[in-house]
Short mmCIF file of C-alpha atoms in Angstrom, two decimals:
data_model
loop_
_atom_site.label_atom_id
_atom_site.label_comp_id
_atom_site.label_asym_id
_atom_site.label_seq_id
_atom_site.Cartn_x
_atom_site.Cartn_y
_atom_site.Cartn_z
CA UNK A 1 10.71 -53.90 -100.21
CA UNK A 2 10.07 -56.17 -96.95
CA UNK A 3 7.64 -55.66 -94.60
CA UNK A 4 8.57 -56.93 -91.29
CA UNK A 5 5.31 -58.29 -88.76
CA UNK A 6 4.75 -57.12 -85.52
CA UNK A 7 4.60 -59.65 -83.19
CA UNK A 8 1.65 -59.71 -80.81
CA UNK A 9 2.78 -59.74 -76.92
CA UNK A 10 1.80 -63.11 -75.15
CA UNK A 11 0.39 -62.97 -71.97
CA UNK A 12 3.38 -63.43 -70.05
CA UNK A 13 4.68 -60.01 -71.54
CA UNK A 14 1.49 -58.48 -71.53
CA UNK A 15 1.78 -58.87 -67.87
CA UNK A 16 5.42 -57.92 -67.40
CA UNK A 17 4.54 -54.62 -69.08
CA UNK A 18 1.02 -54.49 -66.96
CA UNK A 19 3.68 -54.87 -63.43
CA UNK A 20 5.87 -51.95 -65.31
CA UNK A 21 3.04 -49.57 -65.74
CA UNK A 22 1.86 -50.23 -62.40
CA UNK A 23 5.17 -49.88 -60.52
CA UNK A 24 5.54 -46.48 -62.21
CA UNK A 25 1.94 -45.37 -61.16
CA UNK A 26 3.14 -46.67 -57.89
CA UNK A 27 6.16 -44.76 -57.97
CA UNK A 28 5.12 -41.73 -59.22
CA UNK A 29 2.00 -41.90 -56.49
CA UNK A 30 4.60 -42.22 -53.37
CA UNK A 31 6.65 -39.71 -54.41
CA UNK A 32 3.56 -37.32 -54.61
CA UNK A 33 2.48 -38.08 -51.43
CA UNK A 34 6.06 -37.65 -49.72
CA UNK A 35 5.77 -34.21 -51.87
CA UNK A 36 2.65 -33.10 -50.25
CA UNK A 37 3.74 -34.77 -46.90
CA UNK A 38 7.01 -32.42 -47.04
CA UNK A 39 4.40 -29.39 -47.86
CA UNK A 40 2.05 -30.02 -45.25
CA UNK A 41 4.89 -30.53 -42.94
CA UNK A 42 5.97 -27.21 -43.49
CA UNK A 43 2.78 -25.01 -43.56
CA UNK A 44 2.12 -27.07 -40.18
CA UNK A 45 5.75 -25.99 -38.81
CA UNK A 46 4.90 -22.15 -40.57
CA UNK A 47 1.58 -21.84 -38.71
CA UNK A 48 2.55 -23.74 -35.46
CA UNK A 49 5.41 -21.23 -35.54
CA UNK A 50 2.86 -18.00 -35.84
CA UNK A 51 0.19 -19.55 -33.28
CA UNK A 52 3.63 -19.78 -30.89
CA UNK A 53 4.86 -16.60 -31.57
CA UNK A 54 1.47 -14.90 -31.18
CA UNK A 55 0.85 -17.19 -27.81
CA UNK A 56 3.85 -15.61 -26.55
CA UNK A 57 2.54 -11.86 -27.80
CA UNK A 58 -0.46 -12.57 -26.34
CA UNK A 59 1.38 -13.81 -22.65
CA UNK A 60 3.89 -11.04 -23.05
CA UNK A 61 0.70 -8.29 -23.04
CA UNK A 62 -0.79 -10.31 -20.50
CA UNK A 63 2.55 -10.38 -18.33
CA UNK A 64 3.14 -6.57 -18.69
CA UNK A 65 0.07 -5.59 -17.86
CA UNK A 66 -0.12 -7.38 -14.41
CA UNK A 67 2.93 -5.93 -13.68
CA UNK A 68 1.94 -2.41 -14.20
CA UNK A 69 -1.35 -3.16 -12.46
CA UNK A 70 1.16 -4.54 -9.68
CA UNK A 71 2.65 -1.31 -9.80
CA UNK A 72 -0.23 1.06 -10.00
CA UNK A 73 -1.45 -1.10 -6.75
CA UNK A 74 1.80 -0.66 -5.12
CA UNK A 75 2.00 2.97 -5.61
CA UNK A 76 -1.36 3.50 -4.21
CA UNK A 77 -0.84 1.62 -1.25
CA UNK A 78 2.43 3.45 -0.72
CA UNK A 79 0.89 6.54 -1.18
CA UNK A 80 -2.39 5.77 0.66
CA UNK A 81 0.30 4.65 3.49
CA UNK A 82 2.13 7.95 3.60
CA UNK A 83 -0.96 9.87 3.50
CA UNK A 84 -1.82 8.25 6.84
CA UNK A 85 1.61 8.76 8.17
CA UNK A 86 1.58 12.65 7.38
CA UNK A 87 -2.25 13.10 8.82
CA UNK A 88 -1.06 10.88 11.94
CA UNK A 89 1.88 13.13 12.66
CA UNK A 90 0.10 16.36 11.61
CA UNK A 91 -2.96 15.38 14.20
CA UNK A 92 0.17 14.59 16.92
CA UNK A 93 1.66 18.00 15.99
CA UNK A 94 -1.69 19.47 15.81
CA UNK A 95 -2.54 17.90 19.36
CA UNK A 96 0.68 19.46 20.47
CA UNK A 97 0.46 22.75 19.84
CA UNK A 98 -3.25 22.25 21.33
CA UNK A 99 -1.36 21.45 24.53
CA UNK A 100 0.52 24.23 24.74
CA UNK A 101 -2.27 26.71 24.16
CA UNK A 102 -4.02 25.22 26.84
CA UNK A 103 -1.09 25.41 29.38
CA UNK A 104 -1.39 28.90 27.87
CA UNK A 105 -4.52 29.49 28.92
CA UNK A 106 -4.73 28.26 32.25
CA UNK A 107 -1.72 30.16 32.97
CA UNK A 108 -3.90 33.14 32.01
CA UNK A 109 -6.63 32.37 34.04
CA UNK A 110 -4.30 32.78 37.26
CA UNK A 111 -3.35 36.94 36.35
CA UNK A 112 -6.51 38.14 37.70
CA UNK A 113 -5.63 36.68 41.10
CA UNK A 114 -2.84 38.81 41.48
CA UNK A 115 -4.40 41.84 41.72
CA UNK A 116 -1.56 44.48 42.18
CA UNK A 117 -0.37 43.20 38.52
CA UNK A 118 -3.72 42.97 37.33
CA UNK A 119 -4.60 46.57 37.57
CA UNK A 120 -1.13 47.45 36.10
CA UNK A 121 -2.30 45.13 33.10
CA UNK A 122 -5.75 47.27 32.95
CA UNK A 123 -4.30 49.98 33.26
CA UNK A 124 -1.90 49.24 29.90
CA UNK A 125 -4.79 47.36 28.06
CA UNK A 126 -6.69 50.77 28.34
CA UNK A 127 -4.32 53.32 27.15
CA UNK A 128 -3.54 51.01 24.11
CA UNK A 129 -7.26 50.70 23.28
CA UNK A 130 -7.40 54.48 23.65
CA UNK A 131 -4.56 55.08 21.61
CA UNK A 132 -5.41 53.05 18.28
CA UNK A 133 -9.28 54.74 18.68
CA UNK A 134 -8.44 57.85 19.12
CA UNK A 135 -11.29 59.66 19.99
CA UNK A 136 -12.83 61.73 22.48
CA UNK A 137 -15.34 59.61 24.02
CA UNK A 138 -15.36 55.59 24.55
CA UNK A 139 -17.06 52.50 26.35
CA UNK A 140 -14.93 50.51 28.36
CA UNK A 141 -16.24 46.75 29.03
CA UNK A 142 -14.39 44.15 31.16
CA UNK A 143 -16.14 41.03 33.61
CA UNK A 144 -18.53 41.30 35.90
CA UNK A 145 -15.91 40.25 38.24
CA UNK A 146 -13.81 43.15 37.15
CA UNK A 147 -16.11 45.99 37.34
CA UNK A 148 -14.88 46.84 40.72
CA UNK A 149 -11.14 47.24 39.38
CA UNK A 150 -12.38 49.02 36.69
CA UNK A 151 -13.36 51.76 38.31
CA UNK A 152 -10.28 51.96 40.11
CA UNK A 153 -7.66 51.55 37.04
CA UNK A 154 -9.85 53.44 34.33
CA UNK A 155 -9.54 56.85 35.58
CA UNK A 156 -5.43 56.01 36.38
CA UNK A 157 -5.67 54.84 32.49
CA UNK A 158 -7.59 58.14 31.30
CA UNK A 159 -4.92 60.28 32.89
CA UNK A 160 -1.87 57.95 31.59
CA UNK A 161 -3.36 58.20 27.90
CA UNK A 162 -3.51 61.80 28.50
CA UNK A 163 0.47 62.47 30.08
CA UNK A 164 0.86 59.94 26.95
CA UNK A 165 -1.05 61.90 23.67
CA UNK A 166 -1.90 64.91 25.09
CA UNK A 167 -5.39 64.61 24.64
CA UNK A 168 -8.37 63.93 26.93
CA UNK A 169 -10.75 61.19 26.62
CA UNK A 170 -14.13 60.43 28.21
CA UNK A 171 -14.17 56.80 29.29
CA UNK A 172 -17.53 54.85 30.85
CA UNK A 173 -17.17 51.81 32.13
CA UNK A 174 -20.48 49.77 30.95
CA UNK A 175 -21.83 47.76 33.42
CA UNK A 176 -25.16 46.95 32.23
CA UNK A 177 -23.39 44.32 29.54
CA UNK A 178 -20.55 42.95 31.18
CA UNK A 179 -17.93 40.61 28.74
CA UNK A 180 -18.23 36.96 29.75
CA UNK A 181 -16.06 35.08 31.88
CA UNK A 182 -14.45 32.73 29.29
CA UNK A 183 -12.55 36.08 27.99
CA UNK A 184 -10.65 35.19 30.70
CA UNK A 185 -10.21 38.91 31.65
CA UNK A 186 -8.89 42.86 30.40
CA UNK A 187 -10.99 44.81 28.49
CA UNK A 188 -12.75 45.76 24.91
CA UNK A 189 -13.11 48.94 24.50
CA UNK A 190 -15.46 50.95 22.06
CA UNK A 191 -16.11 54.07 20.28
CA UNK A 192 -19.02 55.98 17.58
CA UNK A 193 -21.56 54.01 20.12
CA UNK A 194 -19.86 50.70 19.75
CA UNK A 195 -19.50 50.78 15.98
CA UNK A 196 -15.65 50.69 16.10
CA UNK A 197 -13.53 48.32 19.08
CA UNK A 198 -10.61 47.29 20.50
CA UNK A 199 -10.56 43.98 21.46
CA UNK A 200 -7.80 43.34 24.45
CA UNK A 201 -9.26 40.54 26.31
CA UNK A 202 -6.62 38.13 27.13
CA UNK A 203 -8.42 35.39 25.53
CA UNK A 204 -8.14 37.97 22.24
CA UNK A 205 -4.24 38.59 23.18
CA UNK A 206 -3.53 34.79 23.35
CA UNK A 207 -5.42 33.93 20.29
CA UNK A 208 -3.56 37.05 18.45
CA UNK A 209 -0.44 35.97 20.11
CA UNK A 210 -1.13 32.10 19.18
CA UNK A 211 -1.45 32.89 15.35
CA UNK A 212 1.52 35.09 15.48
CA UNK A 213 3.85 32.52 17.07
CA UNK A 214 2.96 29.43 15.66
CA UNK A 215 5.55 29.38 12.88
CA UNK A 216 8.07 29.82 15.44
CA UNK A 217 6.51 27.67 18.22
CA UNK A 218 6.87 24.59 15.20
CA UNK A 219 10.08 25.85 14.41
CA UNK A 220 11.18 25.18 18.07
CA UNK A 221 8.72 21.59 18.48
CA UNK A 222 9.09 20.60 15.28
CA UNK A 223 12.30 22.08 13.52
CA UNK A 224 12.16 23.75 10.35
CA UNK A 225 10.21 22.66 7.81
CA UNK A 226 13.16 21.58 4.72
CA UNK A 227 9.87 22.44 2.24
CA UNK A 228 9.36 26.06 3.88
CA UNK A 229 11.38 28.63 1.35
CA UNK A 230 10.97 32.26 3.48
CA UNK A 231 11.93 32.74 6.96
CA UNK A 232 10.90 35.64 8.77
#
């Protein structure tokens, strides 16, 4: 049996192998680092992506909720606007009516001056004070200014209450406590020593008259309210 000898590599081989070895390292190294190039690439792309995407979360909130802060703003000022509108017209309307009271008024204060209707107006005032009381004995008040026609229309009212019911009633005119002038005029008249009254001053009658017809006076200044469900 032969043995064949292995040859030892001169150095010209020894560095063609060396350049071999070292291109493959080389190889092998570049395509590694494309590898973790291409990996890198694409967790960079993955979390630029999410940082985006949560960028544009994070404007979207931001967006939305200056817009419904816009909106809440808006609505107050439109509100706060409208609120001002309704007091403005309901201090015009209220200013109005005020008006009209007061023409009221003044027109009352010119009755007493015709005295021929005057006493017919005592005379009525009385009997329907008489007629809600009811009883047997009363105080009659009225102005200072009045106590003279007093005594002249509340004997004419004792005997009209009288033709009217049926029944007598004592009447005294009190003079020691006269009603004050801004009552404008007629008379309150009293019963079970002043514990029970009937109030028909005309500055009484207007008031009464004033709470009564102010529906209907807005109703005629105003026209009807389209929120207002019962009409009488």
């Amino acid at each position: 049996m032969s043995t064949t000898a292995v040859r030892p590599m001169n150095d010209e081989e020894v560095f063609s192998e060396m350049n071999k070895m070292v291109a493959f390292i080389k190889q092998e190294a570049m395509e590694k680092a494309r590898e973790i190039k291409v990996k890198a690439d694409e967790e960079f792309n993955i979390e630029k992506a999410k940082l985006v995407r949560q960028e544009s979360i994070n404007v979207e909130e931001q967006f939305q909720r200056k817009v419904k802060q816009a909106q809440v703003k808006q609505r107050i000022l439109a509100s706060t606007l409208i609120n001002k509108s309704r007091l403005k017209v309901l201090q015009e309307r209220h200013e109005l009516l005020e008006s009209v009271f007061s023409e009221a008024r003044k027109e009352l204060e010119k009755v007493p001056n015709d005295k021929e209707k005057y006493k017919k107006l005592l005379i009525n005032l009385c009997v329907q004070a008489f007629v809600q009381l009811e009883d047997a004995t009363v105080n009659v008040r009225g102005r200072k200014a009045d106590i003279a026609l007093l005594k002249e229309c509340v004997p004419k009212a004792v005997k009209a209450y009288k033709e009217k019911s049926g029944k007598s009633v004592d009447a005294t005119i009190v003079e020691q406590s006269p009603l004050a002038d801004d009552v404008l005029g007629g008379v309150r008249v009293s019963a079970l020593n002043d514990r029970v009254s009937v109030d028909n001053t005309l500055m009484t009658r207007l008031e009464l008259s004033s709470d009564r017809m102010l529906p209907q006076l807005r109703d005629v200044l105003f026209g009807q309210s389209p929120n207002r469900k019962f009409f009488n």
